[in-house]
Short mmCIF file of C-alpha atoms in Angstrom, two decimals:
data_model
loop_
_atom_site.label_atom_id
_atom_site.label_comp_id
_atom_site.label_asym_id
_atom_site.label_seq_id
_atom_site.Cartn_x
_atom_site.Cartn_y
_atom_site.Cartn_z
CA UNK A 185 18.04 -147.35 115.07
CA UNK A 186 21.03 -148.30 117.36
CA UNK A 187 23.01 -151.21 118.43
CA UNK A 188 23.92 -152.24 122.14
CA UNK A 189 26.00 -154.80 123.98
CA UNK A 190 24.57 -158.14 122.86
CA UNK A 191 27.83 -160.36 122.48
CA UNK A 192 28.34 -162.97 125.47
CA UNK A 193 26.16 -161.31 127.86
CA UNK A 194 25.72 -162.92 131.11
CA UNK A 195 21.88 -163.01 131.77
CA UNK A 196 19.24 -164.74 134.09
CA UNK A 197 17.86 -167.75 132.72
CA UNK A 198 14.91 -169.89 133.55
CA UNK A 199 15.39 -173.10 135.55
CA UNK A 200 12.33 -174.47 134.38
CA UNK A 201 14.19 -175.52 131.14
CA UNK A 202 17.46 -176.97 130.20
CA UNK A 203 20.11 -175.08 128.30
CA UNK A 204 19.16 -177.13 125.16
CA UNK A 205 15.40 -177.23 125.98
CA UNK A 206 15.42 -180.91 125.46
CA UNK A 207 13.78 -183.28 127.76
CA UNK A 208 16.84 -185.53 128.01
CA UNK A 209 18.88 -182.39 129.13
CA UNK A 210 18.57 -182.38 132.99
CA UNK A 211 21.06 -179.25 133.48
CA UNK A 212 19.66 -176.29 135.04
CA UNK A 213 21.14 -172.98 135.61
CA UNK A 214 20.10 -169.51 136.82
CA UNK A 215 21.97 -167.80 134.36
CA UNK A 216 23.67 -168.26 131.05
CA UNK A 217 25.89 -166.40 128.46
CA UNK A 218 23.79 -165.52 125.64
CA UNK A 219 23.75 -163.13 122.51
CA UNK A 220 21.54 -161.54 120.18
CA UNK A 221 19.21 -158.79 119.91
CA UNK A 222 17.38 -159.99 122.84
CA UNK A 223 20.52 -159.16 124.96
CA UNK A 224 20.79 -155.65 123.27
CA UNK A 225 17.15 -154.65 123.74
CA UNK A 226 17.26 -154.77 127.52
CA UNK A 227 20.44 -152.51 127.52
CA UNK A 228 18.54 -149.90 125.53
CA UNK A 229 15.36 -150.23 127.58
CA UNK A 230 17.12 -149.68 130.66
CA UNK A 231 18.85 -146.55 128.90
CA UNK A 232 15.55 -145.32 128.19
CA UNK A 233 14.20 -145.83 131.58
CA UNK A 234 17.38 -143.81 133.18
CA UNK A 235 16.97 -140.80 130.68
CA UNK A 236 13.01 -140.77 131.73
CA UNK A 237 14.13 -140.54 135.62
CA UNK A 238 16.71 -137.93 134.77
CA UNK A 239 14.44 -136.05 132.34
CA UNK A 240 10.84 -136.45 133.65
CA UNK A 241 9.51 -133.98 131.01
CA UNK A 242 10.96 -135.63 128.15
CA UNK A 243 8.75 -137.32 125.68
CA UNK A 244 9.31 -140.96 124.06
CA UNK A 245 10.41 -139.45 120.89
CA UNK A 246 12.91 -137.00 122.91
CA UNK A 247 14.54 -140.09 124.84
CA UNK A 248 14.81 -141.93 121.46
CA UNK A 249 16.28 -138.93 119.77
CA UNK A 250 18.98 -138.62 122.51
CA UNK A 251 19.87 -142.24 122.12
CA UNK A 252 20.06 -142.13 118.37
CA UNK A 253 21.86 -138.72 118.01
CA UNK A 254 24.63 -139.41 120.77
CA UNK A 255 25.56 -142.92 119.29
CA UNK A 256 29.03 -143.84 118.10
CA UNK A 257 30.33 -145.77 114.93
CA UNK A 258 33.51 -146.49 116.52
CA UNK A 259 34.22 -149.86 118.64
CA UNK A 260 35.80 -150.06 121.88
CA UNK A 261 39.21 -149.72 120.11
CA UNK A 262 38.25 -146.41 118.89
CA UNK A 263 38.28 -147.97 115.38
CA UNK A 264 35.18 -148.13 112.95
CA UNK A 265 32.63 -150.70 113.75
CA UNK A 266 32.71 -154.00 111.45
CA UNK A 267 29.95 -156.06 110.33
CA UNK A 268 29.82 -159.90 110.85
CA UNK A 269 31.70 -160.19 107.68
CA UNK A 270 34.41 -157.97 108.98
CA UNK A 271 33.69 -155.32 106.52
CA UNK A 272 33.06 -151.66 107.61
CA UNK A 273 29.56 -151.58 109.00
CA UNK A 274 26.82 -148.91 107.57
CA UNK A 275 23.65 -147.60 109.28
CA UNK A 276 22.05 -150.81 107.90
CA UNK A 277 24.09 -152.61 110.34
CA UNK A 278 24.12 -150.56 113.50
CA UNK A 279 21.72 -147.58 112.53
CA UNK A 280 23.11 -144.56 114.09
CA UNK A 281 25.75 -146.45 115.86
CA UNK A 282 26.36 -148.07 119.29
CA UNK A 283 24.67 -146.54 122.37
CA UNK A 284 26.76 -144.03 124.69
CA UNK A 285 24.62 -143.56 127.73
CA UNK A 286 26.56 -140.62 129.27
CA UNK A 287 26.23 -138.49 126.14
CA UNK A 288 22.64 -139.47 125.79
CA UNK A 289 21.95 -137.84 129.32
CA UNK A 290 22.95 -134.38 127.67
CA UNK A 291 22.32 -134.45 123.86
CA UNK A 292 22.00 -130.76 123.38
CA UNK A 293 19.35 -131.06 120.94
CA UNK A 294 16.28 -133.59 120.17
CA UNK A 295 14.07 -134.20 117.32
CA UNK A 296 10.68 -134.28 119.10
CA UNK A 297 7.41 -135.41 118.07
CA UNK A 298 3.56 -134.68 119.42
CA UNK A 299 0.32 -136.71 118.70
CA UNK A 300 -0.21 -134.55 115.46
CA UNK A 301 2.96 -135.68 114.19
CA UNK A 302 2.08 -139.11 114.56
CA UNK A 303 -1.37 -138.71 113.18
CA UNK A 304 0.00 -136.84 109.92
CA UNK A 305 2.63 -139.53 109.50
CA UNK A 306 -0.51 -142.06 109.46
CA UNK A 307 -2.18 -139.67 107.01
CA UNK A 308 0.65 -139.93 104.76
CA UNK A 309 0.61 -143.79 104.89
CA UNK A 310 -3.01 -143.94 103.60
CA UNK A 311 -5.08 -143.82 106.66
CA UNK A 312 -8.42 -141.82 106.41
CA UNK A 313 -10.14 -139.84 109.33
CA UNK A 314 -12.61 -142.86 110.05
CA UNK A 315 -9.59 -145.22 110.62
CA UNK A 316 -7.84 -142.72 112.92
CA UNK A 317 -10.75 -142.04 114.94
CA UNK A 318 -10.89 -145.85 115.90
CA UNK A 319 -7.79 -145.31 117.81
CA UNK A 320 -7.51 -141.67 118.51
CA UNK A 321 -10.90 -141.54 120.02
CA UNK A 322 -12.13 -138.44 118.26
CA UNK A 323 -12.22 -137.21 114.73
CA UNK A 324 -9.05 -135.89 113.01
CA UNK A 325 -8.97 -134.28 109.51
CA UNK A 326 -5.88 -135.00 107.66
CA UNK A 327 -3.96 -132.37 106.01
CA UNK A 328 -4.37 -132.06 102.34
CA UNK A 329 -0.75 -132.94 101.68
CA UNK A 330 2.02 -134.38 104.09
CA UNK A 331 5.31 -135.70 103.03
CA UNK A 332 6.38 -138.53 105.00
CA UNK A 333 9.91 -137.55 104.59
CA UNK A 334 9.13 -134.53 106.97
CA UNK A 335 8.27 -137.01 109.83
CA UNK A 336 10.68 -135.25 112.69
CA UNK A 337 12.67 -138.44 112.83
CA UNK A 338 16.28 -138.04 113.90
CA UNK A 339 17.32 -139.95 110.59
CA UNK A 340 16.67 -139.32 106.82
CA UNK A 341 16.12 -142.21 104.61
CA UNK A 342 15.13 -141.94 100.91
CA UNK A 343 13.88 -145.33 99.54
CA UNK A 344 13.95 -144.05 95.97
CA UNK A 345 16.05 -141.40 94.35
CA UNK A 346 16.98 -141.21 90.75
CA UNK A 347 18.35 -139.03 88.00
CA UNK A 348 16.40 -135.74 87.97
CA UNK A 349 15.17 -136.06 91.30
CA UNK A 350 15.27 -133.35 94.02
CA UNK A 351 13.97 -133.54 97.56
CA UNK A 352 13.44 -130.90 100.33
CA UNK A 353 13.15 -132.42 103.93
CA UNK A 354 12.28 -130.23 107.02
CA UNK A 355 13.33 -131.21 110.32
CA UNK A 356 12.86 -129.08 114.07
CA UNK A 357 15.20 -129.57 116.76
CA UNK A 358 14.52 -128.52 120.12
CA UNK A 359 17.19 -127.19 122.73
CA UNK A 360 17.32 -129.29 125.76
CA UNK A 361 20.76 -127.68 126.99
CA UNK A 362 22.04 -124.47 127.54
CA UNK A 363 22.22 -121.57 125.30
CA UNK A 364 24.55 -122.35 122.34
CA UNK A 365 25.15 -122.02 118.67
CA UNK A 366 25.18 -125.13 116.42
CA UNK A 367 26.69 -125.25 113.03
CA UNK A 368 25.99 -128.06 110.38
CA UNK A 369 28.50 -130.72 109.21
CA UNK A 370 27.68 -132.60 106.42
CA UNK A 371 28.99 -135.91 105.01
CA UNK A 372 27.04 -136.48 101.91
CA UNK A 373 26.30 -139.81 100.53
CA UNK A 374 28.33 -140.70 97.55
CA UNK A 375 26.75 -139.27 94.44
CA UNK A 376 24.39 -137.23 96.19
CA UNK A 377 24.69 -133.32 96.82
CA UNK A 378 23.39 -131.96 100.25
CA UNK A 379 22.71 -128.68 101.53
CA UNK A 380 21.17 -127.45 104.73
CA UNK A 381 19.56 -124.03 105.26
CA UNK A 382 20.17 -122.42 107.63
CA UNK A 383 23.71 -123.80 108.40
CA UNK A 384 23.73 -122.20 111.99
CA UNK A 385 21.17 -122.29 114.57
CA UNK A 386 21.43 -120.02 117.47
CA UNK A 387 19.56 -121.13 120.54
CA UNK A 388 18.96 -118.38 123.47
CA UNK A 389 16.88 -120.43 125.79
CA UNK A 390 16.03 -124.18 126.84
CA UNK A 391 13.05 -125.34 125.15
CA UNK A 392 13.55 -123.28 122.09
CA UNK A 393 12.70 -124.79 118.65
CA UNK A 394 14.60 -124.13 115.40
CA UNK A 395 13.34 -125.51 111.76
CA UNK A 396 16.08 -126.24 109.06
CA UNK A 397 15.38 -127.64 105.45
CA UNK A 398 17.81 -130.28 104.04
CA UNK A 399 17.87 -130.40 100.12
CA UNK A 400 19.22 -133.33 98.40
CA UNK A 401 19.91 -133.74 94.59
CA UNK A 402 21.71 -136.12 92.58
CA UNK A 403 25.02 -135.09 91.12
CA UNK A 404 25.15 -134.65 87.28
CA UNK A 405 27.92 -137.10 86.90
CA UNK A 406 26.75 -139.76 89.04
CA UNK A 407 27.48 -143.62 88.21
CA UNK A 408 24.70 -145.53 87.20
CA UNK A 409 23.93 -147.80 90.18
CA UNK A 410 21.12 -149.09 91.88
CA UNK A 411 21.97 -149.44 95.88
CA UNK A 412 21.81 -147.63 98.97
CA UNK A 413 24.41 -144.95 99.82
CA UNK A 414 25.01 -143.57 103.32
CA UNK A 415 25.98 -140.09 104.80
CA UNK A 416 25.86 -138.12 107.96
CA UNK A 417 24.24 -134.85 109.16
CA UNK A 418 25.57 -133.41 112.41
CA UNK A 419 24.92 -130.40 114.42
CA UNK A 420 27.74 -129.28 116.75
CA UNK A 421 28.56 -126.34 119.06
CA UNK A 422 32.30 -126.89 118.45
CA UNK A 423 32.88 -127.78 122.03
CA UNK A 424 30.76 -130.43 123.63
CA UNK A 425 27.81 -131.37 121.84
CA UNK A 426 27.44 -133.34 118.57
CA UNK A 427 23.98 -134.18 117.28
CA UNK A 428 24.34 -136.59 114.55
CA UNK A 429 21.95 -138.47 112.36
CA UNK A 430 22.40 -140.92 109.60
CA UNK A 431 21.31 -140.29 105.98
CA UNK A 432 20.43 -143.39 103.85
CA UNK A 433 19.54 -142.90 100.09
CA UNK A 434 18.60 -145.73 97.72
CA UNK A 435 19.97 -144.54 94.25
CA UNK A 436 17.80 -145.96 91.55
CA UNK A 437 18.48 -145.72 87.61
#
């Protein structure tokens, strides 16, 4: 979903074991320089805690959305983030980008979820009412049809998209800021045509929800390829707020 500081992080280290974890190594230290996802994760967990303290009424999904949609794809020199091979990174390398705690505090809009959303998602994954009751605690009737792509997540991923395919995806955003008007900006994945309806969302009060539909089609003269291509969908008020979601599409022949 996102990336966070994880290289050469000075972190607490157990003095019960050595740096190499070898019996012959008698060295002990209360801290050590470490790298990896185990270092990135605490940064994001801490940010989630700070956002919950700042916004006690936010759901876990709202907090996650704020972190994802406020992320940046630029490094600390304001250049595009590169992968480990020094190539331009993609959402498969950094998700929506590198976290920006200050921007996450005031994301403008969030993609929220409730219990019904999660249950419908599980229905779409093949769970039946009896299985859902085991952990939900009471009966739940799955809808007759549910498109997993409509799960209200702050990202769009299409795992299989080939010639002749067209897909409609629905999302709902909740205003967590002041009254504003947002306009959509689309950077479509190569070979894919993306449209959004409506292209403008007007929010008159905090907590107001608006739904929009994303339609994706393959361009008529697309190249024959089988690979993921990437794009972005951004809602912006033209001033301070930019709510951005990655789009990932797997082109299949």
